[in-house]
Amino acid sequence: MRARHRADPLPKLKNVSEDDHERLRQAAKNRTVTWGTKDEELFKLVASFRNEVKDYYFSAQRRRCCYCSFELQHHKLTYDAEHILDKDEYPEYMFELNNIASVCKHCNISKSNQCISASKQRFQELSVNSNEYSIVHPHFDEWEDHFQFDEIGRIVPVDNSPKGRATMKICKIDVINIARLSDEFSFHDKDVVEQTLRAFHEVDEVIRKRELLEVISELANRYHHFGAKSIVAHLTKEIGEFVPLHT
Ligand SMILES: [Zn+2]
């Protein structure tokens, strides 16, 4: 599966003049503009800015979500402009080109306004230092340095990467992983498969994991789904290598 590229920040806008960009920046600093402004004068300008940055990062990220690498669709309504430092908490960076990326709806909604400062302290400026961010930064970090797709299609942190783990948690990437795995099972069992897989990933006791895997295994065998059986085989191996966190 292909992953997103680290996208250099858009160097210069084409459809918004430097003066207008500066106007937007100032309005953001003064809290007189919002991302979804209805202000007659600013509406077209914000829309033009938003369309251009979404287009640019959509291509620069190889049409992938900046956090989960999910393939984005061309229609702009199906993905969002991500403000890496949240636009409600840091409105002054709303129009800074290196604070924006293209993101899938799931990651955008999951991340919301959660703290992404490595020090847990409020950012005093728009940092360009990767180490100051707890998550995999769309512009300063290479996705594949922190994540990989495993044999059964899950997104997993590389070498237990702290940034990878933090991004998984903040963007709820486990939800995407579980949905991908459950695709391989019968539609009629989807709910029970998702619930059981979620519990499997959450519990920390090997005995409980084995019990849950038995449920999943039975569902895989019932329909002779090859993909589902591969998942069971992989998870069985994973239990064998599992080291509980609390021992
Ligand atoms: Zn995503």
PDB file of C-alpha atoms and ligand atoms in Angstrom:
ATOM      1  CA  MET A   1       0.000   0.000   0.000  1.00  0.00           C
ATOM      2  CA  ARG A   2       1.343   3.469  -0.844  1.00  0.00           C
ATOM      3  CA  ALA A   3       1.878   6.019   1.890  1.00  0.00           C
ATOM      4  CA  ARG A   4       1.785   9.780   1.851  1.00  0.00           C
ATOM      5  CA  HIS A   5       4.895  11.817   1.097  1.00  0.00           C
ATOM      6  CA  ARG A   6       6.227  14.441   3.429  1.00  0.00           C
ATOM      7  CA  ALA A   7       4.876  17.526   1.695  1.00  0.00           C
ATOM      8  CA  ASP A   8       6.926  20.705   1.624  1.00  0.00           C
ATOM      9  CA  PRO A   9       4.785  23.653   2.690  1.00  0.00           C
ATOM     10  CA  LEU A  10       3.206  25.449  -0.251  1.00  0.00           C
ATOM     11  CA  PRO A  11       5.833  28.123  -1.057  1.00  0.00           C
ATOM     12  CA  LYS A  12       3.556  30.731  -2.645  1.00  0.00           C
ATOM     13  CA  LEU A  13      -0.111  31.213  -3.424  1.00  0.00           C
ATOM     14  CA  LYS A  14      -1.184  31.721  -7.051  1.00  0.00           C
ATOM     15  CA  ASN A  15      -4.826  32.632  -6.666  1.00  0.00           C
ATOM     16  CA  VAL A  16      -4.485  34.928  -3.658  1.00  0.00           C
ATOM     17  CA  SER A  17      -2.217  37.980  -3.893  1.00  0.00           C
ATOM     18  CA  GLU A  18       0.446  38.624  -1.258  1.00  0.00           C
ATOM     19  CA  ASP A  19      -1.514  41.655  -0.080  1.00  0.00           C
ATOM     20  CA  ASP A  20      -4.691  39.646   0.314  1.00  0.00           C
ATOM     21  CA  HIS A  21      -2.830  36.864   2.093  1.00  0.00           C
ATOM     22  CA  GLU A  22      -1.429  39.411   4.509  1.00  0.00           C
ATOM     23  CA  ARG A  23      -4.911  40.797   4.997  1.00  0.00           C
ATOM     24  CA  LEU A  24      -6.172  37.352   5.948  1.00  0.00           C
ATOM     25  CA  ARG A  25      -3.262  36.866   8.347  1.00  0.00           C
ATOM     26  CA  GLN A  26      -3.969  40.160  10.070  1.00  0.00           C
ATOM     27  CA  ALA A  27      -7.694  39.447  10.275  1.00  0.00           C
ATOM     28  CA  ALA A  28      -6.878  36.062  11.846  1.00  0.00           C
ATOM     29  CA  LYS A  29      -4.589  37.711  14.387  1.00  0.00           C
ATOM     30  CA  ASN A  30      -7.336  40.206  15.212  1.00  0.00           C
ATOM     31  CA  ARG A  31      -9.935  37.400  15.396  1.00  0.00           C
ATOM     32  CA  THR A  32     -12.062  39.144  12.767  1.00  0.00           C
ATOM     33  CA  VAL A  33     -12.229  36.219  10.342  1.00  0.00           C
ATOM     34  CA  THR A  34     -13.163  32.546  10.699  1.00  0.00           C
ATOM     35  CA  TRP A  35     -12.427  29.619   8.384  1.00  0.00           C
ATOM     36  CA  GLY A  36     -16.097  29.420   7.422  1.00  0.00           C
ATOM     37  CA  THR A  37     -16.691  33.172   7.395  1.00  0.00           C
ATOM     38  CA  LYS A  38     -19.997  34.473   6.053  1.00  0.00           C
ATOM     39  CA  ASP A  39     -18.577  37.981   5.808  1.00  0.00           C
ATOM     40  CA  GLU A  40     -19.412  39.148   2.272  1.00  0.00           C
ATOM     41  CA  GLU A  41     -16.083  40.801   1.690  1.00  0.00           C
ATOM     42  CA  LEU A  42     -13.917  37.980   3.004  1.00  0.00           C
ATOM     43  CA  PHE A  43     -15.962  34.969   1.927  1.00  0.00           C
ATOM     44  CA  LYS A  44     -14.522  34.707  -1.612  1.00  0.00           C
ATOM     45  CA  LEU A  45     -10.996  35.334  -0.432  1.00  0.00           C
ATOM     46  CA  VAL A  46     -11.128  32.633   2.248  1.00  0.00           C
ATOM     47  CA  ALA A  47     -12.762  30.200  -0.203  1.00  0.00           C
ATOM     48  CA  SER A  48     -10.053  30.871  -2.768  1.00  0.00           C
ATOM     49  CA  PHE A  49      -7.305  30.366  -0.170  1.00  0.00           C
ATOM     50  CA  ARG A  50      -8.932  27.200   1.147  1.00  0.00           C
ATOM     51  CA  ASN A  51      -9.355  25.669  -2.324  1.00  0.00           C
ATOM     52  CA  GLU A  52      -5.787  26.375  -3.330  1.00  0.00           C
ATOM     53  CA  VAL A  53      -4.161  24.937  -0.200  1.00  0.00           C
ATOM     54  CA  LYS A  54      -6.396  21.857  -0.265  1.00  0.00           C
ATOM     55  CA  ASP A  55      -5.527  21.265  -3.930  1.00  0.00           C
ATOM     56  CA  TYR A  56      -1.825  21.695  -3.334  1.00  0.00           C
ATOM     57  CA  TYR A  57      -1.546  19.396  -0.312  1.00  0.00           C
ATOM     58  CA  PHE A  58      -3.859  16.831  -1.907  1.00  0.00           C
ATOM     59  CA  SER A  59      -1.292  16.416  -4.716  1.00  0.00           C
ATOM     60  CA  ALA A  60       1.861  16.977  -2.657  1.00  0.00           C
ATOM     61  CA  GLN A  61       0.782  14.241  -0.208  1.00  0.00           C
ATOM     62  CA  ARG A  62       0.148  11.839  -3.137  1.00  0.00           C
ATOM     63  CA  ARG A  63      -3.607  12.124  -2.511  1.00  0.00           C
ATOM     64  CA  ARG A  64      -3.190  10.654   0.964  1.00  0.00           C
ATOM     65  CA  CYS A  65      -4.394  11.786   4.366  1.00  0.00           C
ATOM     66  CA  CYS A  66      -1.551  13.520   6.190  1.00  0.00           C
ATOM     67  CA  TYR A  67      -2.006  11.272   9.264  1.00  0.00           C
ATOM     68  CA  CYS A  68      -3.360   7.855   8.250  1.00  0.00           C
ATOM     69  CA  SER A  69      -2.346   7.779   4.546  1.00  0.00           C
ATOM     70  CA  PHE A  70      -5.902   6.816   3.593  1.00  0.00           C
ATOM     71  CA  GLU A  71      -6.471   7.523  -0.114  1.00  0.00           C
ATOM     72  CA  LEU A  72      -8.427  10.761  -0.513  1.00  0.00           C
ATOM     73  CA  GLN A  73     -11.042  11.240  -3.214  1.00  0.00           C
ATOM     74  CA  HIS A  74     -10.873  14.110  -5.700  1.00  0.00           C
ATOM     75  CA  HIS A  75     -14.074  15.787  -4.573  1.00  0.00           C
ATOM     76  CA  LYS A  76     -13.084  18.547  -2.139  1.00  0.00           C
ATOM     77  CA  LEU A  77     -16.062  17.985   0.107  1.00  0.00           C
ATOM     78  CA  THR A  78     -14.771  14.507   0.943  1.00  0.00           C
ATOM     79  CA  TYR A  79     -11.620  15.724   2.705  1.00  0.00           C
ATOM     80  CA  ASP A  80     -10.649  18.687   4.853  1.00  0.00           C
ATOM     81  CA  ALA A  81      -7.938  21.274   5.262  1.00  0.00           C
ATOM     82  CA  GLU A  82      -6.147  20.328   8.446  1.00  0.00           C
ATOM     83  CA  HIS A  83      -4.849  23.012  10.781  1.00  0.00           C
ATOM     84  CA  ILE A  84      -1.982  21.272  12.500  1.00  0.00           C
ATOM     85  CA  LEU A  85      -2.099  23.787  15.344  1.00  0.00           C
ATOM     86  CA  ASP A  86      -5.840  23.917  15.839  1.00  0.00           C
ATOM     87  CA  LYS A  87      -7.475  26.993  14.298  1.00  0.00           C
ATOM     88  CA  ASP A  88      -9.772  27.611  17.262  1.00  0.00           C
ATOM     89  CA  GLU A  89      -6.961  27.518  19.772  1.00  0.00           C
ATOM     90  CA  TYR A  90      -4.380  29.224  17.550  1.00  0.00           C
ATOM     91  CA  PRO A  91      -6.449  31.415  15.179  1.00  0.00           C
ATOM     92  CA  GLU A  92      -3.362  33.520  14.467  1.00  0.00           C
ATOM     93  CA  TYR A  93      -1.886  30.612  12.416  1.00  0.00           C
ATOM     94  CA  MET A  94      -5.063  29.912  10.450  1.00  0.00           C
ATOM     95  CA  PHE A  95      -3.617  31.170   7.155  1.00  0.00           C
ATOM     96  CA  GLU A  96       0.008  30.111   7.624  1.00  0.00           C
ATOM     97  CA  LEU A  97       0.906  27.801   4.757  1.00  0.00           C
ATOM     98  CA  ASN A  98       3.059  25.503   6.898  1.00  0.00           C
ATOM     99  CA  ASN A  99       0.242  24.984   9.395  1.00  0.00           C
ATOM    100  CA  ILE A 100      -2.114  23.414   6.842  1.00  0.00           C
ATOM    101  CA  ALA A 101      -2.334  19.973   5.234  1.00  0.00           C
ATOM    102  CA  SER A 102      -5.000  17.770   3.619  1.00  0.00           C
ATOM    103  CA  VAL A 103      -6.683  15.305   5.947  1.00  0.00           C
ATOM    104  CA  CYS A 104      -9.395  12.654   5.856  1.00  0.00           C
ATOM    105  CA  LYS A 105     -12.610  13.344   7.743  1.00  0.00           C
ATOM    106  CA  HIS A 106     -11.911  10.597  10.288  1.00  0.00           C
ATOM    107  CA  CYS A 107      -8.510  11.937  11.355  1.00  0.00           C
ATOM    108  CA  ASN A 108      -9.691  15.540  11.335  1.00  0.00           C
ATOM    109  CA  ILE A 109     -12.692  14.833  13.553  1.00  0.00           C
ATOM    110  CA  SER A 110     -10.695  12.528  15.852  1.00  0.00           C
ATOM    111  CA  LYS A 111      -7.791  14.946  16.301  1.00  0.00           C
ATOM    112  CA  SER A 112     -10.110  17.932  16.878  1.00  0.00           C
ATOM    113  CA  ASN A 113      -8.389  20.354  19.273  1.00  0.00           C
ATOM    114  CA  GLN A 114      -6.261  17.835  21.202  1.00  0.00           C
ATOM    115  CA  CYS A 115      -2.878  18.970  22.469  1.00  0.00           C
ATOM    116  CA  ILE A 116      -0.024  18.026  20.102  1.00  0.00           C
ATOM    117  CA  SER A 117       2.754  19.841  21.907  1.00  0.00           C
ATOM    118  CA  ALA A 118       5.583  17.460  22.898  1.00  0.00           C
ATOM    119  CA  SER A 119       6.197  19.471  26.072  1.00  0.00           C
ATOM    120  CA  LYS A 120       2.432  19.713  26.781  1.00  0.00           C
ATOM    121  CA  GLN A 121       2.983  23.473  27.058  1.00  0.00           C
ATOM    122  CA  ARG A 122       1.179  25.883  24.785  1.00  0.00           C
ATOM    123  CA  PHE A 123       3.133  26.769  21.623  1.00  0.00           C
ATOM    124  CA  GLN A 124       4.556  30.282  21.853  1.00  0.00           C
ATOM    125  CA  GLU A 125       5.134  30.423  18.088  1.00  0.00           C
ATOM    126  CA  LEU A 126       4.468  28.345  14.990  1.00  0.00           C
ATOM    127  CA  SER A 127       7.373  25.976  15.483  1.00  0.00           C
ATOM    128  CA  VAL A 128       9.152  24.425  12.496  1.00  0.00           C
ATOM    129  CA  ASN A 129      10.935  21.930  14.746  1.00  0.00           C
ATOM    130  CA  SER A 130       9.581  18.404  14.420  1.00  0.00           C
ATOM    131  CA  ASN A 131      10.669  17.554  17.982  1.00  0.00           C
ATOM    132  CA  GLU A 132       8.278  20.089  19.425  1.00  0.00           C
ATOM    133  CA  TYR A 133       5.284  18.162  18.063  1.00  0.00           C
ATOM    134  CA  SER A 134       4.144  14.947  19.738  1.00  0.00           C
ATOM    135  CA  ILE A 135       2.589  13.616  16.525  1.00  0.00           C
ATOM    136  CA  VAL A 136       3.918  12.810  13.043  1.00  0.00           C
ATOM    137  CA  HIS A 137       3.989  16.266  11.463  1.00  0.00           C
ATOM    138  CA  PRO A 138       2.704  16.457   7.858  1.00  0.00           C
ATOM    139  CA  HIS A 139       5.585  18.710   6.759  1.00  0.00           C
ATOM    140  CA  PHE A 140       8.485  17.965   9.061  1.00  0.00           C
ATOM    141  CA  ASP A 141       8.234  14.188   9.402  1.00  0.00           C
ATOM    142  CA  GLU A 142       8.351  11.392   6.846  1.00  0.00           C
ATOM    143  CA  TRP A 143       5.339   9.115   7.390  1.00  0.00           C
ATOM    144  CA  GLU A 144       7.300   5.937   6.746  1.00  0.00           C
ATOM    145  CA  ASP A 145       9.873   6.804   9.417  1.00  0.00           C
ATOM    146  CA  HIS A 146       7.099   6.369  11.976  1.00  0.00           C
ATOM    147  CA  PHE A 147       4.494   4.077  10.408  1.00  0.00           C
ATOM    148  CA  GLN A 148       4.210   1.044   8.230  1.00  0.00           C
ATOM    149  CA  PHE A 149       1.445  -1.195   6.924  1.00  0.00           C
ATOM    150  CA  ASP A 150       1.734  -4.671   8.422  1.00  0.00           C
ATOM    151  CA  GLU A 151       1.000  -7.951   6.583  1.00  0.00           C
ATOM    152  CA  ILE A 152      -2.739  -7.705   7.219  1.00  0.00           C
ATOM    153  CA  GLY A 153      -3.040  -4.040   6.202  1.00  0.00           C
ATOM    154  CA  ARG A 154      -3.004  -2.382   9.606  1.00  0.00           C
ATOM    155  CA  ILE A 155      -1.154   0.885  10.174  1.00  0.00           C
ATOM    156  CA  VAL A 156       1.386   0.204  12.927  1.00  0.00           C
ATOM    157  CA  PRO A 157       4.179   2.320  14.427  1.00  0.00           C
ATOM    158  CA  VAL A 158       7.704   1.543  13.183  1.00  0.00           C
ATOM    159  CA  ASP A 159       9.942   0.351  16.043  1.00  0.00           C
ATOM    160  CA  ASN A 160       7.353   1.522  18.544  1.00  0.00           C
ATOM    161  CA  SER A 161       7.891   5.133  17.388  1.00  0.00           C
ATOM    162  CA  PRO A 162       6.573   7.533  20.097  1.00  0.00           C
ATOM    163  CA  LYS A 163       5.317   9.930  17.414  1.00  0.00           C
ATOM    164  CA  GLY A 164       3.639   7.025  15.637  1.00  0.00           C
ATOM    165  CA  ARG A 165       1.954   5.886  18.845  1.00  0.00           C
ATOM    166  CA  ALA A 166       0.825   9.417  19.731  1.00  0.00           C
ATOM    167  CA  THR A 167      -0.648   9.922  16.238  1.00  0.00           C
ATOM    168  CA  MET A 168      -2.443   6.551  16.452  1.00  0.00           C
ATOM    169  CA  LYS A 169      -4.064   7.658  19.687  1.00  0.00           C
ATOM    170  CA  ILE A 170      -4.920  11.234  18.726  1.00  0.00           C
ATOM    171  CA  CYS A 171      -6.342  10.287  15.302  1.00  0.00           C
ATOM    172  CA  LYS A 172      -7.960   7.040  16.539  1.00  0.00           C
ATOM    173  CA  ILE A 173      -6.176   5.083  13.817  1.00  0.00           C
ATOM    174  CA  ASP A 174      -7.132   1.796  15.522  1.00  0.00           C
ATOM    175  CA  VAL A 175     -10.697   2.436  14.378  1.00  0.00           C
ATOM    176  CA  ILE A 176      -9.477   2.504  10.753  1.00  0.00           C
ATOM    177  CA  ASN A 177      -7.399  -0.637  11.300  1.00  0.00           C
ATOM    178  CA  ILE A 178     -10.306  -2.566  12.764  1.00  0.00           C
ATOM    179  CA  ALA A 179     -12.645  -1.476   9.973  1.00  0.00           C
ATOM    180  CA  ARG A 180     -10.073  -2.684   7.404  1.00  0.00           C
ATOM    181  CA  LEU A 181      -9.752  -6.074   9.077  1.00  0.00           C
ATOM    182  CA  SER A 182     -13.489  -6.535   9.405  1.00  0.00           C
ATOM    183  CA  ASP A 183     -13.867  -5.938   5.638  1.00  0.00           C
ATOM    184  CA  GLU A 184     -12.488  -9.450   5.179  1.00  0.00           C
ATOM    185  CA  PHE A 185     -15.343 -11.033   7.131  1.00  0.00           C
ATOM    186  CA  SER A 186     -18.965 -11.574   6.232  1.00  0.00           C
ATOM    187  CA  PHE A 187     -21.082  -8.428   6.120  1.00  0.00           C
ATOM    188  CA  HIS A 188     -23.622 -10.110   8.433  1.00  0.00           C
ATOM    189  CA  ASP A 189     -20.983 -10.482  11.155  1.00  0.00           C
ATOM    190  CA  LYS A 190     -19.498  -7.013  10.766  1.00  0.00           C
ATOM    191  CA  ASP A 191     -20.703  -5.620  14.098  1.00  0.00           C
ATOM    192  CA  VAL A 192     -19.605  -8.575  16.177  1.00  0.00           C
ATOM    193  CA  VAL A 193     -16.273  -8.772  14.318  1.00  0.00           C
ATOM    194  CA  GLU A 194     -15.576  -5.078  14.942  1.00  0.00           C
ATOM    195  CA  GLN A 195     -16.487  -5.313  18.627  1.00  0.00           C
ATOM    196  CA  THR A 196     -14.398  -8.438  19.128  1.00  0.00           C
ATOM    197  CA  LEU A 197     -11.391  -7.023  17.271  1.00  0.00           C
ATOM    198  CA  ARG A 198     -11.615  -3.816  19.265  1.00  0.00           C
ATOM    199  CA  ALA A 199     -11.601  -5.767  22.518  1.00  0.00           C
ATOM    200  CA  PHE A 200      -8.742  -7.919  21.189  1.00  0.00           C
ATOM    201  CA  HIS A 201      -6.598  -4.839  20.609  1.00  0.00           C
ATOM    202  CA  GLU A 202      -7.537  -3.219  23.902  1.00  0.00           C
ATOM    203  CA  VAL A 203      -7.095  -6.059  26.394  1.00  0.00           C
ATOM    204  CA  ASP A 204      -3.733  -6.737  27.887  1.00  0.00           C
ATOM    205  CA  GLU A 205      -4.192 -10.318  29.134  1.00  0.00           C
ATOM    206  CA  VAL A 206      -3.028 -13.066  26.813  1.00  0.00           C
ATOM    207  CA  ILE A 207      -5.739 -15.473  28.024  1.00  0.00           C
ATOM    208  CA  ARG A 208      -8.458 -12.956  27.186  1.00  0.00           C
ATOM    209  CA  LYS A 209      -6.878 -12.273  23.804  1.00  0.00           C
ATOM    210  CA  ARG A 210      -6.968 -16.010  23.048  1.00  0.00           C
ATOM    211  CA  GLU A 211     -10.641 -16.215  23.970  1.00  0.00           C
ATOM    212  CA  LEU A 212     -11.492 -13.299  21.706  1.00  0.00           C
ATOM    213  CA  LEU A 213      -9.441 -14.751  18.883  1.00  0.00           C
ATOM    214  CA  GLU A 214     -11.420 -17.977  19.147  1.00  0.00           C
ATOM    215  CA  VAL A 215     -14.597 -16.008  18.455  1.00  0.00           C
ATOM    216  CA  ILE A 216     -12.961 -14.329  15.453  1.00  0.00           C
ATOM    217  CA  SER A 217     -11.571 -17.634  14.224  1.00  0.00           C
ATOM    218  CA  GLU A 218     -14.982 -19.268  14.311  1.00  0.00           C
ATOM    219  CA  LEU A 219     -16.425 -16.457  12.197  1.00  0.00           C
ATOM    220  CA  ALA A 220     -13.558 -16.757   9.706  1.00  0.00           C
ATOM    221  CA  ASN A 221     -14.054 -20.511   9.355  1.00  0.00           C
ATOM    222  CA  ARG A 222     -17.801 -20.251   8.977  1.00  0.00           C
ATOM    223  CA  TYR A 223     -17.585 -18.553   5.581  1.00  0.00           C
ATOM    224  CA  HIS A 224     -14.218 -19.909   4.432  1.00  0.00           C
ATOM    225  CA  HIS A 225     -12.982 -16.394   3.777  1.00  0.00           C
ATOM    226  CA  PHE A 226      -9.333 -16.558   2.814  1.00  0.00           C
ATOM    227  CA  GLY A 227      -8.585 -12.976   3.943  1.00  0.00           C
ATOM    228  CA  ALA A 228     -10.247 -13.545   7.309  1.00  0.00           C
ATOM    229  CA  LYS A 229      -8.251 -16.741   7.873  1.00  0.00           C
ATOM    230  CA  SER A 230      -5.001 -14.897   7.107  1.00  0.00           C
ATOM    231  CA  ILE A 231      -5.952 -12.314   9.721  1.00  0.00           C
ATOM    232  CA  VAL A 232      -6.596 -15.030  12.306  1.00  0.00           C
ATOM    233  CA  ALA A 233      -3.241 -16.655  11.498  1.00  0.00           C
ATOM    234  CA  HIS A 234      -1.458 -13.316  11.856  1.00  0.00           C
ATOM    235  CA  LEU A 235      -3.173 -12.464  15.157  1.00  0.00           C
ATOM    236  CA  THR A 236      -2.408 -15.949  16.511  1.00  0.00           C
ATOM    237  CA  LYS A 237       1.269 -15.347  15.791  1.00  0.00           C
ATOM    238  CA  GLU A 238       1.005 -11.903  17.355  1.00  0.00           C
ATOM    239  CA  ILE A 239      -0.355 -13.341  20.618  1.00  0.00           C
ATOM    240  CA  GLY A 240       2.635 -15.675  20.742  1.00  0.00           C
ATOM    241  CA  GLU A 241       4.967 -12.676  20.590  1.00  0.00           C
ATOM    242  CA  PHE A 242       2.838 -10.405  22.775  1.00  0.00           C
ATOM    243  CA  VAL A 243       4.495  -8.858  25.810  1.00  0.00           C
ATOM    244  CA  PRO A 244       1.947  -7.364  28.248  1.00  0.00           C
ATOM    245  CA  LEU A 245       2.724  -3.779  29.160  1.00  0.00           C
ATOM    246  CA  HIS A 246       2.123  -4.256  32.870  1.00  0.00           C
ATOM    247  CA  THR A 247       4.476  -7.128  33.668  1.00  0.00           C
TER     248      THR A 247
HETATM  249 ZN    ZN B   1      -6.690  10.061   8.011  1.00  0.00          ZN
END
